[in-house]
Short mmCIF file of C-alpha atoms and ligand atoms in Angstrom, two decimals:
data_model
loop_
_atom_site.label_atom_id
_atom_site.label_comp_id
_atom_site.label_asym_id
_atom_site.label_seq_id
_atom_site.Cartn_x
_atom_site.Cartn_y
_atom_site.Cartn_z
CA MET T 15 89.78 139.67 95.38
CA LYS T 16 87.24 139.85 98.23
CA SER T 17 88.51 140.28 101.78
CA LEU T 18 89.61 137.14 103.59
CA ILE T 19 90.24 138.94 106.88
CA ASN T 20 89.64 136.73 109.93
CA LYS T 21 88.80 133.69 107.82
CA ASN T 22 90.02 130.26 108.88
CA ILE T 23 91.16 128.46 105.76
CA ILE T 24 92.26 124.85 105.30
CA LEU T 25 94.52 124.52 102.29
CA GLY T 26 94.54 120.92 101.04
CA VAL T 27 97.65 120.06 99.02
CA THR T 28 97.73 116.87 96.94
CA GLY T 29 100.41 115.04 94.98
CA GLY T 30 100.89 116.87 91.71
CA ILE T 31 103.71 118.84 90.13
CA ALA T 32 101.86 122.08 90.86
CA ALA T 33 102.21 121.46 94.62
CA TYR T 34 105.17 123.84 94.62
CA LYS T 35 102.71 126.67 93.88
CA SER T 36 100.82 125.95 97.10
CA ALA T 37 103.60 127.80 98.94
CA GLU T 38 102.62 130.95 97.10
CA ILE T 39 98.93 130.32 97.80
CA VAL T 40 99.68 130.14 101.53
CA ARG T 41 101.61 133.40 101.32
CA HIS T 42 98.73 135.20 99.58
CA LEU T 43 96.15 133.79 101.99
CA LYS T 44 98.19 135.00 104.97
CA LYS T 45 98.71 138.39 103.36
CA SER T 46 94.96 138.77 102.90
CA GLY T 47 94.43 138.38 106.65
CA SER T 48 93.29 134.78 106.98
CA SER T 49 94.58 132.02 109.25
CA VAL T 50 95.81 129.02 107.30
CA ARG T 51 96.19 125.37 108.26
CA VAL T 52 97.63 123.10 105.61
CA VAL T 53 96.53 119.47 105.21
CA MET T 54 98.74 117.41 102.87
CA THR T 55 98.19 114.01 101.33
CA SER T 56 101.11 111.61 101.63
CA SER T 57 101.82 111.95 97.89
CA ALA T 58 101.99 115.73 98.27
CA GLU T 59 104.91 115.31 100.66
CA GLU T 60 106.90 113.88 97.73
CA PHE T 61 106.54 117.21 95.91
CA ILE T 62 106.87 119.87 98.66
CA THR T 63 107.95 119.56 102.29
CA PRO T 64 105.55 120.15 105.17
CA LEU T 65 108.30 122.28 106.71
CA THR T 66 108.03 124.88 103.93
CA LEU T 67 104.25 125.13 104.30
CA GLN T 68 104.52 125.18 108.09
CA ALA T 69 107.02 128.05 107.99
CA LEU T 70 104.80 130.04 105.62
CA SER T 71 101.47 129.34 107.34
CA GLY T 72 102.80 129.68 110.88
CA ASN T 73 100.89 126.52 111.81
CA ARG T 74 101.82 122.89 112.09
CA VAL T 75 101.00 121.03 108.87
CA SER T 76 98.62 118.08 109.27
CA THR T 77 99.38 114.96 107.28
CA ASP T 78 98.15 111.89 109.17
CA LEU T 79 94.68 110.69 109.99
CA LEU T 80 95.60 107.79 112.21
CA ASP T 81 98.28 109.44 114.28
CA ALA T 82 97.64 109.78 118.01
CA GLU T 83 99.82 112.88 118.40
CA SER T 84 98.20 114.81 115.53
CA GLU T 85 94.74 113.75 116.67
CA ALA T 86 95.51 115.06 120.16
CA ALA T 87 96.80 118.38 118.77
CA MET T 88 94.07 119.18 116.21
CA GLY T 89 92.19 116.15 114.95
CA HIS T 90 90.12 115.81 111.79
CA ILE T 91 86.84 116.85 113.40
CA GLU T 92 88.40 119.85 115.13
CA LEU T 93 89.99 120.96 111.87
CA ALA T 94 86.62 120.69 110.15
CA LYS T 95 84.98 122.73 112.92
CA TRP T 96 87.73 125.33 112.88
CA ALA T 97 87.56 126.06 109.14
CA ASP T 98 85.38 128.61 107.39
CA ALA T 99 86.33 127.23 104.00
CA ILE T 100 88.51 124.57 102.37
CA LEU T 101 90.62 125.13 99.28
CA ILE T 102 92.32 122.12 97.66
CA ALA T 103 95.08 123.29 95.34
CA PRO T 104 96.42 121.47 93.50
CA ALA T 105 93.74 118.78 93.35
CA THR T 106 94.89 115.60 91.61
CA ALA T 107 92.67 113.32 89.50
CA ASN T 108 92.97 110.78 92.29
CA THR T 109 91.74 113.23 94.95
CA LEU T 110 88.81 114.31 92.72
CA ALA T 111 87.81 110.64 92.41
CA ARG T 112 88.08 110.06 96.13
CA LEU T 113 86.14 113.18 97.06
CA SER T 114 83.49 112.33 94.48
CA SER T 115 82.94 108.88 95.92
CA GLY T 116 82.90 110.14 99.51
CA ARG T 117 86.01 108.25 100.66
CA GLY T 118 87.36 108.98 104.13
CA ASP T 119 90.63 107.07 104.12
CA ASP T 120 93.11 109.89 104.67
CA LEU T 121 93.11 113.15 106.59
CA LEU T 122 92.14 115.47 103.72
CA SER T 123 89.20 113.36 102.51
CA THR T 124 87.97 112.83 106.09
CA VAL T 125 88.16 116.55 106.94
CA SER T 126 86.28 117.29 103.70
CA LEU T 127 83.54 114.85 104.71
CA ALA T 128 83.27 116.29 108.23
CA PHE T 129 83.27 119.90 106.99
CA ASP T 130 80.00 121.77 106.60
CA GLY T 131 80.91 124.75 104.43
CA PRO T 132 82.28 125.81 101.06
CA ILE T 133 84.94 123.62 99.41
CA SER T 134 86.83 124.89 96.39
CA ILE T 135 89.15 122.77 94.29
CA ALA T 136 91.79 123.74 91.75
CA PRO T 137 92.36 120.69 89.52
CA ALA T 138 95.86 120.15 88.11
CA MET T 139 96.77 117.23 85.89
CA ASN T 140 97.96 116.04 82.52
CA GLN T 141 95.57 116.95 79.69
CA ALA T 142 94.74 113.30 78.94
CA MET T 143 93.90 112.62 82.58
CA TRP T 144 91.70 115.73 82.58
CA LYS T 145 89.86 114.69 79.40
CA ASP T 146 89.22 111.17 80.65
CA ASN T 147 85.50 110.39 81.07
CA ARG T 148 85.98 109.21 84.62
CA THR T 149 87.62 112.48 85.69
CA GLN T 150 84.88 114.46 83.94
CA GLU T 151 82.16 112.39 85.65
CA ASN T 152 83.79 112.92 89.04
CA LEU T 153 83.95 116.62 88.39
CA GLU T 154 80.32 116.84 87.37
CA ASN T 155 79.35 114.95 90.50
CA LEU T 156 81.38 117.27 92.73
CA GLN T 157 79.89 120.33 91.06
CA LYS T 158 76.40 118.95 91.69
CA LYS T 159 77.31 118.51 95.34
CA GLY T 160 78.23 122.20 95.60
CA PHE T 161 82.02 122.05 95.24
CA LYS T 162 83.40 125.09 93.48
CA ILE T 163 85.80 124.20 90.67
CA CYS T 164 88.55 126.77 90.02
CA GLY T 165 90.06 126.04 86.60
CA PRO T 166 91.97 124.33 85.20
CA GLY T 167 93.85 126.48 82.72
CA SER T 168 95.21 125.58 79.35
CA GLY T 169 98.75 125.66 77.95
CA GLU T 170 102.05 123.84 78.02
CA GLN T 171 102.32 121.23 80.77
CA ALA T 172 105.22 119.97 82.88
CA CYS T 173 105.22 116.70 80.90
CA GLY T 174 105.50 118.58 77.57
CA ASP T 175 101.85 118.06 76.51
CA VAL T 176 99.72 121.02 75.58
CA GLY T 177 96.05 121.35 76.56
CA LEU T 178 93.62 121.80 79.44
CA GLY T 179 94.71 120.61 82.85
CA ARG T 180 97.32 122.95 84.28
CA MET T 181 96.54 124.58 87.59
CA LEU T 182 95.46 128.22 87.48
CA GLU T 183 97.92 130.73 88.88
CA PRO T 184 97.65 131.30 92.66
CA LEU T 185 96.07 134.76 92.36
CA GLU T 186 93.52 133.53 89.80
CA ILE T 187 92.56 130.71 92.19
CA LEU T 188 92.24 133.08 95.14
CA GLU T 189 90.05 135.44 93.15
CA LEU T 190 87.59 132.60 92.49
CA PHE T 191 87.97 131.08 95.96
CA SER T 192 87.29 134.34 97.82
CA SER T 193 84.02 134.80 95.95
CA SER T 194 82.73 131.67 97.71
CA PHE T 195 82.20 133.83 100.81
CA ASP T 196 78.85 135.53 100.64
CA GLN T 197 79.57 139.06 101.70
CA GLY T 198 77.72 142.30 101.84
CA ASN T 199 74.20 141.10 102.71
CA LEU T 200 74.13 143.77 105.45
CA SER T 201 75.97 146.42 103.46
CA GLU T 202 73.27 149.06 103.88
CA ARG T 203 72.69 148.34 107.57
CA SER T 204 73.92 149.81 110.84
CA ILE T 205 74.04 147.61 113.92
CA LEU T 206 74.51 148.38 117.60
CA ILE T 207 75.89 145.54 119.74
CA THR T 208 76.47 145.43 123.49
CA ALA T 209 78.92 142.95 124.99
CA GLY T 210 80.66 141.82 128.15
CA PRO T 211 79.80 142.30 131.80
CA THR T 212 79.21 145.50 133.73
CA GLN T 213 80.96 146.41 136.96
CA GLU T 214 78.89 147.93 139.76
CA PRO T 215 81.21 149.65 142.26
CA ILE T 216 80.84 149.08 145.99
CA ASP T 217 83.86 151.15 147.05
CA PRO T 218 87.07 152.30 145.28
CA VAL T 219 88.50 148.74 145.18
CA ARG T 220 85.47 146.45 144.94
CA PHE T 221 82.67 145.89 142.49
CA ILE T 222 79.92 143.42 141.60
CA THR T 223 80.31 141.77 138.20
CA ASN T 224 79.57 138.50 136.38
CA ARG T 225 81.30 135.85 134.29
CA SER T 226 80.51 137.25 130.83
CA SER T 227 83.65 137.10 128.64
CA GLY T 228 82.26 139.25 125.82
CA LYS T 229 83.25 136.59 123.25
CA MET T 230 79.76 136.22 121.80
CA GLY T 231 79.21 139.96 121.31
CA TYR T 232 82.68 140.49 119.84
CA SER T 233 82.33 137.63 117.40
CA LEU T 234 78.85 138.88 116.38
CA ALA T 235 80.43 142.28 115.75
CA GLU T 236 83.07 140.64 113.53
CA ALA T 237 80.45 138.63 111.64
CA ALA T 238 78.30 141.73 111.10
CA ILE T 239 81.31 143.72 109.84
CA GLU T 240 82.19 140.87 107.48
CA ALA T 241 78.60 140.96 106.21
CA GLY T 242 79.14 144.62 105.37
CA ALA T 243 77.29 146.29 108.27
CA LYS T 244 78.42 149.46 110.05
CA VAL T 245 78.90 148.31 113.63
CA THR T 246 78.97 150.16 116.93
CA LEU T 247 80.16 147.94 119.79
CA ILE T 248 79.50 149.07 123.37
CA SER T 249 81.46 146.89 125.75
CA GLY T 250 82.05 146.35 129.44
CA PRO T 251 85.56 145.39 130.65
CA VAL T 252 86.81 142.25 128.84
CA ASN T 253 90.14 140.78 127.73
CA LEU T 254 89.43 141.07 124.01
CA GLU T 255 90.62 143.33 121.23
CA PRO T 256 87.75 145.15 119.54
CA PRO T 257 87.44 144.16 115.88
CA PRO T 258 88.98 146.60 113.41
CA ASN T 259 86.55 148.81 111.50
CA CYS T 260 84.00 149.21 114.27
CA ASN T 261 82.95 152.19 116.33
CA PHE T 262 84.02 151.05 119.80
CA VAL T 263 82.62 152.48 123.03
CA SER T 264 84.02 151.33 126.38
CA ILE T 265 81.90 151.50 129.55
CA GLU T 266 82.02 150.04 133.06
CA THR T 267 78.66 150.33 134.81
CA ALA T 268 75.12 149.40 133.76
CA LYS T 269 74.19 153.07 134.01
CA GLU T 270 76.98 154.04 131.60
CA MET T 271 75.91 151.25 129.25
CA HIS T 272 72.32 152.47 129.34
CA GLU T 273 73.39 156.04 128.52
CA ALA T 274 75.72 154.91 125.72
CA VAL T 275 73.03 152.69 124.17
CA MET T 276 70.37 155.40 124.26
CA HIS T 277 72.84 157.80 122.65
CA HIS T 278 73.98 155.45 119.86
CA VAL T 279 70.77 153.54 119.11
CA LYS T 280 69.24 156.36 117.09
CA SER T 281 68.94 155.49 113.40
CA LYS T 282 70.30 151.97 113.89
CA ASP T 283 68.63 149.13 111.95
CA VAL T 284 69.45 146.41 114.47
CA TYR T 285 70.17 146.30 118.19
CA ILE T 286 71.79 143.15 119.59
CA GLY T 287 72.07 143.01 123.36
CA THR T 288 74.58 140.33 124.35
CA ALA T 289 75.97 142.20 127.35
CA ALA T 290 75.37 140.64 130.76
CA VAL T 291 74.16 143.86 132.36
CA ALA T 292 73.90 143.81 136.15
CA ASP T 293 70.25 143.81 137.23
CA TYR T 294 71.18 145.55 140.49
CA ARG T 295 73.81 147.97 141.78
CA PRO T 296 74.78 148.92 145.34
CA VAL T 297 72.54 151.69 146.70
CA THR T 298 75.54 153.46 148.19
CA PHE T 299 78.98 153.91 146.75
CA HIS T 300 81.46 154.16 149.63
CA GLU T 301 84.01 156.86 148.81
CA SER T 302 86.60 155.10 151.03
CA LYS T 303 87.43 151.44 151.16
CA ILE T 304 85.09 149.55 153.48
CA LYS T 305 87.17 148.29 156.39
CA LYS T 306 86.73 144.87 157.92
CA ASP T 307 84.77 145.21 161.15
CA THR T 308 86.12 142.53 163.50
CA ASP T 309 83.01 142.77 165.71
CA LYS T 310 80.68 141.80 162.89
CA SER T 311 80.58 138.41 161.15
CA SER T 312 78.33 139.63 158.33
CA LEU T 313 77.89 142.67 156.15
CA THR T 314 74.70 143.71 154.41
CA LEU T 315 74.92 145.26 150.98
CA GLN T 316 71.76 146.96 149.84
CA LEU T 317 71.07 146.84 146.10
CA GLN T 318 68.79 148.77 143.80
CA GLU T 319 67.50 147.86 140.40
CA ASN T 320 69.27 149.11 137.26
CA GLN T 321 67.29 150.40 134.31
CA ASP T 322 66.43 147.69 131.81
CA ILE T 323 68.29 148.59 128.60
CA LEU T 324 66.40 146.23 126.29
CA LYS T 325 63.09 147.51 127.58
CA SER T 326 64.18 151.14 127.08
CA VAL T 327 65.16 150.37 123.47
CA SER T 328 61.95 148.46 122.80
CA GLU T 329 59.89 151.44 124.02
CA LEU T 330 61.44 153.84 121.50
CA ASN T 331 59.05 155.21 118.89
CA GLU T 332 61.40 154.26 116.08
CA ARG T 333 62.86 151.04 117.38
CA PRO T 334 65.43 148.92 115.58
CA TYR T 335 65.04 145.19 114.93
CA LEU T 336 65.58 143.99 118.48
CA VAL T 337 67.66 140.96 119.41
CA GLY T 338 68.08 139.80 122.99
CA PHE T 339 70.01 136.94 124.56
CA ALA T 340 68.57 134.73 127.27
CA ALA T 341 71.37 133.15 129.30
CA GLU T 342 69.48 130.71 131.50
CA THR T 343 70.33 127.85 133.82
CA ASP T 344 66.76 126.44 134.11
CA ASN T 345 63.69 126.18 131.87
CA LEU T 346 65.67 127.66 128.98
CA LEU T 347 63.03 127.79 126.27
CA SER T 348 60.05 128.84 128.39
CA ASN T 349 62.07 131.60 130.10
CA ALA T 350 63.40 132.78 126.74
CA LYS T 351 59.89 132.92 125.25
CA LYS T 352 58.67 134.92 128.25
CA LYS T 353 61.49 137.41 127.70
CA LEU T 354 60.73 137.63 123.95
CA LYS T 355 57.14 138.57 124.76
CA ASN T 356 57.66 140.78 127.83
CA LYS T 357 60.43 142.85 126.24
CA ARG T 358 58.74 142.94 122.82
CA LEU T 359 61.82 141.54 121.09
CA ASP T 360 61.94 140.45 117.44
CA LEU T 361 64.40 137.65 118.13
CA ILE T 362 65.76 135.99 121.23
CA VAL T 363 68.86 133.81 121.28
CA ALA T 364 68.45 131.25 124.05
CA ASN T 365 71.65 130.00 125.61
CA ASP T 366 71.99 127.33 128.34
CA VAL T 367 74.74 128.64 130.63
CA SER T 368 74.44 125.75 133.10
CA ASN T 369 76.37 123.63 130.58
CA LYS T 370 80.10 124.44 131.09
CA GLU T 371 81.01 123.29 127.56
CA ILE T 372 78.99 126.12 126.05
CA GLY T 373 78.02 129.63 127.10
CA PHE T 374 79.87 132.26 129.08
CA ASP T 375 83.66 131.71 128.89
CA SER T 376 83.66 128.87 126.40
CA ASN T 377 84.71 129.11 122.74
CA GLU T 378 81.73 127.05 121.67
CA ASN T 379 78.04 127.62 121.96
CA GLU T 380 74.74 125.98 121.16
CA VAL T 381 71.73 128.25 120.91
CA THR T 382 68.09 128.31 119.89
CA LEU T 383 66.82 131.24 117.83
CA ILE T 384 63.23 132.10 118.74
CA THR T 385 60.96 134.59 117.01
CA ASN T 386 57.19 134.89 117.22
CA ALA T 387 56.97 132.75 114.09
CA GLU T 388 59.66 130.11 114.46
CA GLU T 389 62.23 128.26 116.55
CA LYS T 390 65.61 127.22 115.12
CA VAL T 391 68.36 125.27 116.91
CA LEU T 392 71.98 126.10 115.99
CA GLU T 393 73.88 123.03 117.12
CA LYS T 394 77.12 123.16 119.12
CA GLN T 395 79.89 124.84 117.14
CA ASN T 396 82.46 127.56 117.68
CA LYS T 397 81.17 131.02 118.53
CA LYS T 398 82.47 132.40 115.24
CA LYS T 399 80.29 130.03 113.21
CA ILE T 400 77.29 130.53 115.50
CA SER T 401 77.71 134.29 115.10
CA LYS T 402 77.77 134.06 111.34
CA LYS T 403 74.57 132.01 111.38
CA ILE T 404 72.86 134.46 113.74
CA ILE T 405 73.88 137.37 111.50
CA ASP T 406 72.64 135.48 108.41
CA PHE T 407 69.35 134.83 110.19
CA ILE T 408 68.96 138.52 111.15
CA SER T 409 69.82 139.56 107.62
CA SER T 410 67.14 137.24 106.19
CA GLU T 411 64.62 138.68 108.67
CA LEU T 412 65.37 142.23 107.49
CA THR T 413 64.72 141.49 103.83
C1 FMN W 22 106.19 113.19 88.85
C2 FMN W 22 104.71 112.99 89.07
C3 FMN W 22 103.84 114.03 88.86
C4 FMN W 22 102.48 113.88 89.02
N1 FMN W 22 101.66 114.93 88.78
C5 FMN W 22 100.33 114.77 88.87
C6 FMN W 22 99.45 115.84 88.56
O1 FMN W 22 99.87 116.95 88.25
N2 FMN W 22 98.13 115.61 88.67
C7 FMN W 22 97.61 114.42 89.05
O2 FMN W 22 96.38 114.27 89.08
N3 FMN W 22 98.42 113.39 89.36
C8 FMN W 22 99.76 113.52 89.28
N4 FMN W 22 100.58 112.48 89.60
C9 FMN W 22 100.00 111.24 90.11
C10 FMN W 22 99.65 111.37 91.58
O3 FMN W 22 100.82 111.72 92.32
C11 FMN W 22 99.04 110.09 92.12
O4 FMN W 22 97.81 109.85 91.46
C12 FMN W 22 98.85 110.11 93.62
O5 FMN W 22 98.27 108.89 94.00
C13 FMN W 22 97.96 111.25 94.06
O6 FMN W 22 97.68 111.14 95.43
P1 FMN W 22 96.83 112.22 96.22
O7 FMN W 22 95.66 112.56 95.37
O8 FMN W 22 96.42 111.51 97.48
O9 FMN W 22 97.73 113.34 96.53
C14 FMN W 22 101.97 112.62 89.42
C15 FMN W 22 102.85 111.58 89.68
C16 FMN W 22 104.20 111.76 89.50
C17 FMN W 22 105.11 110.59 89.75
#
C-alpha cells in the first residue's frame, strides 16, 4: 500500500451490511498516517453508530446536510475543500445511482459534487442488485467520469446468495484506493526550499522581522516530499514543526539564510524561495540594550541592504530551476513579471498579500503562476492543495 501520510481523507459510509467493516477501514487509514473525517448517509446509521466511527477517527462524524450546527462546524463545502481524496465504502446500489445522476440531496452526495479530486468507491450489494442493468449502467457512467471502482468481490453473501457483489476486504480496498494518489513524479529530484521570516537584530532584545508564518514553504516541502523529492528546508523562526523526512536547517538572520542557501544549493535541481527575507538590516548591532532617552522623542535606525539570495542563486554557473514568490500589495502581476525578468527566474508565484483572507498568516491562498511562456491562476484553496499544484507544475516543467 502506498503511503497515506498527511492525507486528508473523507470516508463515506452508506447503508449496507458491510458498513460494519468501515470501522476497520478507519483504523487502517489512521494507522497509515492520514486524517479521517467520516460522512454517513442516514441509512448507514442503521447499520453502524456514528459514535464508533467518531471514536476511531478522532473527528466528529458528519451526517446532516441541512443542519445549522454541522454547517457551522464543518459544512459540505469546507469538507470538500479539506479533503485530498474521498473513499466511499461500502457504496450501496442506491448511492451509485445517486452519484451517477449527480444528485445533491444529502451530505455525502453534495460533498462528492463539490469535491475536485479523486473519488474511489467500494460497491457492496446483493449479487442480483449488482447484476442489474441499471446498476451496471450507473457504474459505467461513474467510471467514465473518473471514479475509481474498487471491487466488488465474489463469494457467499450475508443474504445467503453466492456471486459478485460483496465488498472487498478493508486492506484490499486501501491498496487500490492509495494508488489513486500520483506519487513519485519527483523521485529523482532534490529541492531546496526557504521559508519563514528572518530576524535582523537591533540589540540583544529587539529585532526587525515580518509577518511571514512559513506555512507556504512548509506545505511546499511536504508536497515535494510526498512527490518523492529529497528536500532541504531552510527556515527562519516560525511556529511550525518541520515535516518528517526532510533535511532541516534553522537560521535567524538574512545573512545566515544567504550562507545556508549558498552552501546547500549545490547540485539541487530546484530552488524555491518562499522565505520573506529582510531587504535591510540595522547597520549597527548594539551589544547592550538601547535605553530610552527621555530627552529625545525620536530615534533613528540606520539600515543597510542585505544580499539578494535569489539573485545570488540565479547568478550561479550551474543554477537550479528557480522559483520565486512575489508577495505584493499593489500591481501584483506587473510587479511579479518584473521580478521574474530581473532575477532571471524560471517561475514566479504571485501572491496578493493585501487580501487578509489569503497570503501571509492565512491557511488559504490564491496565486498566479507566471513563467516566460504562460500564466496560470490557482484559485483560492487551502495552502496544502495550492502547494501540491505548484509542485505538480514544477514537476511538469522539469520533464
Ligand atoms: C438489512 C439490509 C441490508 C442492506 N444491505 C444493502 C447492501 O449491502 N447493499 C445495498 O446496495 N443496499 C442494501 N440495503 C438497501 C439500502 O439500505 C437502501 O437502498 C438505502 O436506501 C441505501 O441508502 P444510502 O445509499 O443512502 O445509504 C440493505 C437494506 C437492508 C434492510
